[in-house]
PDB file of C-alpha atoms in Angstrom:
ATOM      1  CA  MET H   1     172.555  80.692   3.735  1.00 52.00           C
ATOM      2  CA  ALA H   2     173.434  81.852   7.231  1.00 59.00           C
ATOM      3  CA  THR H   3     173.111  79.453  10.113  1.00 65.00           C
ATOM      4  CA  LEU H   4     170.144  80.378  12.292  1.00 71.00           C
ATOM      5  CA  ASN H   5     170.618  80.754  16.003  1.00 74.00           C
ATOM      6  CA  ARG H   6     168.249  78.179  17.424  1.00 84.00           C
ATOM      7  CA  GLU H   7     169.061  78.568  21.112  1.00 91.00           C
ATOM      8  CA  LEU H   8     166.219  80.883  22.137  1.00 91.00           C
ATOM      9  CA  PHE H   9     163.875  78.078  23.241  1.00 92.00           C
ATOM     10  CA  LEU H  10     166.673  76.393  25.177  1.00 92.00           C
ATOM     11  CA  LYS H  11     167.676  79.634  26.902  1.00 93.00           C
ATOM     12  CA  ALA H  12     164.048  80.517  27.659  1.00 93.00           C
ATOM     13  CA  SER H  13     163.620  77.069  29.183  1.00 93.00           C
ATOM     14  CA  THR H  14     166.667  77.655  31.381  1.00 95.00           C
ATOM     15  CA  THR H  15     165.207  81.032  32.391  1.00 94.00           C
ATOM     16  CA  ALA H  16     161.886  79.425  33.289  1.00 92.00           C
ATOM     17  CA  HIS H  17     163.629  76.812  35.434  1.00 94.00           C
ATOM     18  CA  LEU H  18     165.726  79.403  37.268  1.00 95.00           C
ATOM     19  CA  VAL H  19     162.724  81.646  37.909  1.00 94.00           C
ATOM     20  CA  GLY H  20     160.765  78.627  39.110  1.00 92.00           C
ATOM     21  CA  GLN H  21     163.518  77.694  41.549  1.00 94.00           C
ATOM     22  CA  ILE H  22     163.757  81.238  42.906  1.00 95.00           C
ATOM     23  CA  VAL H  23     159.999  81.680  43.277  1.00 95.00           C
ATOM     24  CA  GLY H  24     159.589  78.209  44.777  1.00 94.00           C
ATOM     25  CA  ARG H  25     162.348  78.825  47.308  1.00 95.00           C
ATOM     26  CA  GLN H  26     160.981  82.207  48.338  1.00 95.00           C
ATOM     27  CA  VAL H  27     157.304  81.281  48.629  1.00 94.00           C
ATOM     28  CA  GLU H  28     157.720  77.854  50.233  1.00 93.00           C
ATOM     29  CA  PRO H  29     157.506  79.379  53.748  1.00 94.00           C
ATOM     30  CA  VAL H  30     154.271  81.149  52.707  1.00 93.00           C
ATOM     31  CA  GLY H  31     152.714  77.745  52.070  1.00 91.00           C
ATOM     32  CA  ILE H  32     151.758  77.889  48.408  1.00 92.00           C
ATOM     33  CA  PRO H  33     153.462  76.140  45.488  1.00 92.00           C
ATOM     34  CA  ALA H  34     154.912  78.486  42.873  1.00 90.00           C
ATOM     35  CA  PHE H  35     152.667  77.120  40.106  1.00 88.00           C
ATOM     36  CA  LEU H  36     149.560  77.972  42.133  1.00 93.00           C
ATOM     37  CA  LEU H  37     150.919  81.380  43.106  1.00 94.00           C
ATOM     38  CA  ALA H  38     151.253  82.342  39.442  1.00 92.00           C
ATOM     39  CA  LEU H  39     147.611  81.416  38.818  1.00 94.00           C
ATOM     40  CA  LEU H  40     146.481  83.158  41.996  1.00 95.00           C
ATOM     41  CA  THR H  41     148.338  86.303  40.956  1.00 95.00           C
ATOM     42  CA  HIS H  42     146.728  86.319  37.492  1.00 95.00           C
ATOM     43  CA  ILE H  43     143.318  85.989  39.135  1.00 97.00           C
ATOM     44  CA  ARG H  44     144.122  88.825  41.567  1.00 97.00           C
ATOM     45  CA  ASP H  45     145.317  91.094  38.768  1.00 96.00           C
ATOM     46  CA  HIS H  46     142.198  90.582  36.618  1.00 96.00           C
ATOM     47  CA  GLU H  47     139.386  89.752  39.054  1.00 96.00           C
ATOM     48  CA  PRO H  48     136.566  89.175  38.656  1.00 96.00           C
ATOM     49  CA  VAL H  49     137.836  87.045  35.792  1.00 96.00           C
ATOM     50  CA  THR H  50     136.737  84.100  33.678  1.00 94.00           C
ATOM     51  CA  PRO H  51     138.930  81.013  33.397  1.00 94.00           C
ATOM     52  CA  SER H  52     139.283  81.658  29.658  1.00 92.00           C
ATOM     53  CA  THR H  53     140.703  85.129  30.352  1.00 93.00           C
ATOM     54  CA  VAL H  54     143.141  83.633  32.860  1.00 95.00           C
ATOM     55  CA  SER H  55     144.133  81.125  30.181  1.00 93.00           C
ATOM     56  CA  ALA H  56     144.758  83.929  27.703  1.00 90.00           C
ATOM     57  CA  VAL H  57     146.843  86.076  30.047  1.00 89.00           C
ATOM     58  CA  SER H  58     148.815  83.182  31.523  1.00 88.00           C
ATOM     59  CA  GLY H  59     149.334  81.108  28.397  1.00 85.00           C
ATOM     60  CA  ALA H  60     148.128  78.009  30.272  1.00 89.00           C
ATOM     61  CA  PRO H  61     145.620  75.723  28.539  1.00 90.00           C
ATOM     62  CA  LEU H  62     142.117  75.663  30.024  1.00 91.00           C
ATOM     63  CA  THR H  63     142.401  71.929  30.667  1.00 90.00           C
ATOM     64  CA  THR H  64     145.408  72.535  32.931  1.00 88.00           C
ATOM     65  CA  LEU H  65     143.755  75.510  34.614  1.00 92.00           C
ATOM     66  CA  ARG H  66     140.606  73.637  35.616  1.00 92.00           C
ATOM     67  CA  ASP H  67     142.468  71.339  38.007  1.00 94.00           C
ATOM     68  CA  ASN H  68     144.571  74.172  39.413  1.00 95.00           C
ATOM     69  CA  ILE H  69     141.535  76.417  39.871  1.00 95.00           C
ATOM     70  CA  GLN H  70     139.943  73.590  41.832  1.00 95.00           C
ATOM     71  CA  ARG H  71     143.096  73.360  43.971  1.00 95.00           C
ATOM     72  CA  LEU H  72     142.778  77.082  44.763  1.00 97.00           C
ATOM     73  CA  VAL H  73     139.070  76.669  45.576  1.00 97.00           C
ATOM     74  CA  ASP H  74     139.853  73.672  47.815  1.00 97.00           C
ATOM     75  CA  ARG H  75     142.454  75.774  49.659  1.00 96.00           C
ATOM     76  CA  ARG H  76     139.820  78.501  50.034  1.00 97.00           C
ATOM     77  CA  LEU H  77     142.018  81.024  48.243  1.00 97.00           C
ATOM     78  CA  VAL H  78     139.588  81.604  45.353  1.00 97.00           C
ATOM     79  CA  ARG H  79     135.807  81.589  45.000  1.00 97.00           C
ATOM     80  CA  ARG H  80     133.687  80.937  41.956  1.00 96.00           C
ATOM     81  CA  VAL H  81     130.886  83.462  41.535  1.00 95.00           C
ATOM     82  CA  PRO H  82     128.130  83.525  38.907  1.00 94.00           C
ATOM     83  CA  ASN H  83     128.985  85.354  35.702  1.00 92.00           C
ATOM     84  CA  PRO H  84     126.240  87.976  35.197  1.00 91.00           C
ATOM     85  CA  ASP H  85     127.020  88.101  31.468  1.00 89.00           C
ATOM     86  CA  ASP H  86     126.887  84.336  30.878  1.00 87.00           C
ATOM     87  CA  GLY H  87     124.869  82.005  33.080  1.00 83.00           C
ATOM     88  CA  ARG H  88     126.840  78.995  31.808  1.00 87.00           C
ATOM     89  CA  SER H  89     130.155  80.264  33.155  1.00 87.00           C
ATOM     90  CA  TYR H  90     131.586  81.678  36.342  1.00 94.00           C
ATOM     91  CA  LEU H  91     134.026  84.320  37.492  1.00 96.00           C
ATOM     92  CA  LEU H  92     136.957  83.868  39.847  1.00 97.00           C
ATOM     93  CA  VAL H  93     137.665  86.180  42.773  1.00 97.00           C
ATOM     94  CA  LEU H  94     140.171  85.980  45.592  1.00 97.00           C
ATOM     95  CA  THR H  95     139.004  85.272  49.111  1.00 98.00           C
ATOM     96  CA  ALA H  96     140.469  87.124  52.081  1.00 97.00           C
ATOM     97  CA  ALA H  97     142.889  84.212  52.505  1.00 97.00           C
ATOM     98  CA  GLY H  98     143.885  84.491  48.834  1.00 97.00           C
ATOM     99  CA  GLU H  99     144.556  88.198  49.256  1.00 97.00           C
ATOM    100  CA  ARG H 100     146.668  87.480  52.342  1.00 96.00           C
ATOM    101  CA  ILE H 101     148.691  84.770  50.576  1.00 96.00           C
ATOM    102  CA  THR H 102     149.424  86.964  47.548  1.00 96.00           C
ATOM    103  CA  ALA H 103     150.519  89.803  49.838  1.00 96.00           C
ATOM    104  CA  GLU H 104     152.780  87.479  51.848  1.00 95.00           C
ATOM    105  CA  ALA H 105     154.206  85.975  48.667  1.00 96.00           C
ATOM    106  CA  GLY H 106     154.897  89.456  47.311  1.00 94.00           C
ATOM    107  CA  GLU H 107     156.883  90.259  50.432  1.00 94.00           C
ATOM    108  CA  ALA H 108     158.735  86.952  50.161  1.00 94.00           C
ATOM    109  CA  LEU H 109     159.669  87.676  46.538  1.00 95.00           C
ATOM    110  CA  LEU H 110     160.882  91.208  47.281  1.00 95.00           C
ATOM    111  CA  GLU H 111     164.311  89.987  48.381  1.00 94.00           C
ATOM    112  CA  ALA H 112     164.808  88.115  45.103  1.00 95.00           C
ATOM    113  CA  TYR H 113     163.635  91.134  43.079  1.00 95.00           C
ATOM    114  CA  GLU H 114     166.078  93.383  44.914  1.00 96.00           C
ATOM    115  CA  LEU H 115     168.942  90.956  44.281  1.00 96.00           C
ATOM    116  CA  LEU H 116     167.997  90.751  40.599  1.00 96.00           C
ATOM    117  CA  GLU H 117     167.906  94.546  40.363  1.00 96.00           C
ATOM    118  CA  GLY H 118     171.387  94.534  41.866  1.00 96.00           C
ATOM    119  CA  GLU H 119     172.513  92.299  38.984  1.00 97.00           C
ATOM    120  CA  LEU H 120     170.581  93.964  36.129  1.00 96.00           C
ATOM    121  CA  GLY H 121     169.612  97.442  37.263  1.00 95.00           C
ATOM    122  CA  GLU H 122     166.151  98.706  36.298  1.00 96.00           C
ATOM    123  CA  LEU H 123     163.869  95.733  35.534  1.00 95.00           C
ATOM    124  CA  ARG H 124     161.227  97.487  33.407  1.00 96.00           C
ATOM    125  CA  PRO H 125     163.185  97.259  30.127  1.00 96.00           C
ATOM    126  CA  HIS H 126     163.628  93.525  30.690  1.00 96.00           C
ATOM    127  CA  GLU H 127     159.930  93.143  31.500  1.00 95.00           C
ATOM    128  CA  ARG H 128     159.013  94.947  28.259  1.00 96.00           C
ATOM    129  CA  ARG H 129     161.260  92.622  26.247  1.00 96.00           C
ATOM    130  CA  LEU H 130     159.676  89.604  27.930  1.00 94.00           C
ATOM    131  CA  ASP H 131     156.215  90.989  27.078  1.00 92.00           C
ATOM    132  CA  GLU H 132     157.320  91.301  23.441  1.00 95.00           C
ATOM    133  CA  LEU H 133     158.755  87.789  23.456  1.00 94.00           C
ATOM    134  CA  ASN H 134     155.637  86.311  25.061  1.00 90.00           C
ATOM    135  CA  SER H 135     153.404  88.085  22.549  1.00 91.00           C
ATOM    136  CA  ALA H 136     155.480  86.792  19.645  1.00 93.00           C
ATOM    137  CA  LEU H 137     155.531  83.267  21.083  1.00 91.00           C
ATOM    138  CA  ALA H 138     151.734  83.358  21.458  1.00 88.00           C
ATOM    139  CA  ALA H 139     151.433  84.397  17.798  1.00 92.00           C
ATOM    140  CA  VAL H 140     153.740  81.555  16.749  1.00 93.00           C
ATOM    141  CA  LEU H 141     151.729  79.060  18.795  1.00 89.00           C
ATOM    142  CA  ALA H 142     148.467  80.313  17.274  1.00 89.00           C
ATOM    143  CA  GLY H 143     149.961  79.979  13.795  1.00 93.00           C
ATOM    144  CA  LEU H 144     151.176  76.459  14.510  1.00 93.00           C
ATOM    145  CA  GLU H 145     147.747  75.507  15.873  1.00 89.00           C
ATOM    146  CA  ARG H 146     146.093  76.871  12.708  1.00 90.00           C
ATOM    147  CA  GLY H 147     148.679  75.080  10.612  1.00 87.00           C
ATOM    148  CA  THR H 148     149.745  78.301   8.935  1.00 66.00           C
ATOM    149  CA  ASN H 149     152.980  80.181   8.745  1.00 57.00           C
ATOM    150  CA  VAL H 150     153.340  83.269  10.880  1.00 51.00           C
ATOM    151  CA  ASP H 151     154.837  86.425   9.466  1.00 56.00           C
ATOM    152  CA  GLN H 152     158.556  86.055   9.325  1.00 53.00           C
ATOM    153  CA  PRO H 153     161.052  88.903   9.341  1.00 51.00           C
ATOM    154  CA  ARG H 154     162.595  89.611   5.971  1.00 40.00           C
TER     155      ARG H 154
END
């Protein structure tokens, strides 16, 4: 039996740490922590959006999101608005300040993106592979949570 390469999780963890350091460094002058910027960006990209949809697109558990959503509300970057389809829930939308912060953060990240493109060339193929990886990881997580095996390559 061939030895399996079991370094993917370790390498992905290293990637996450490096990306976190780059984003944190670039957006620090903007005045928002990187972990809140990611949430703010997901809200911007899907607004008006429910917290459960943000959880699905970000991979973050709802329990973690609740506190961070409150942080964004407290900073007046996001507003909760009634959900017309479900009176028990709410939708999230960016405020003018939230729109300004995401725009400023985008400008701050541009330098890092340009440097990365200088190292790798076109980023879209890498983004597609990351989408595939994230989709597969979500399927694995769902299988583990159900206690079942996920389809394995033959």
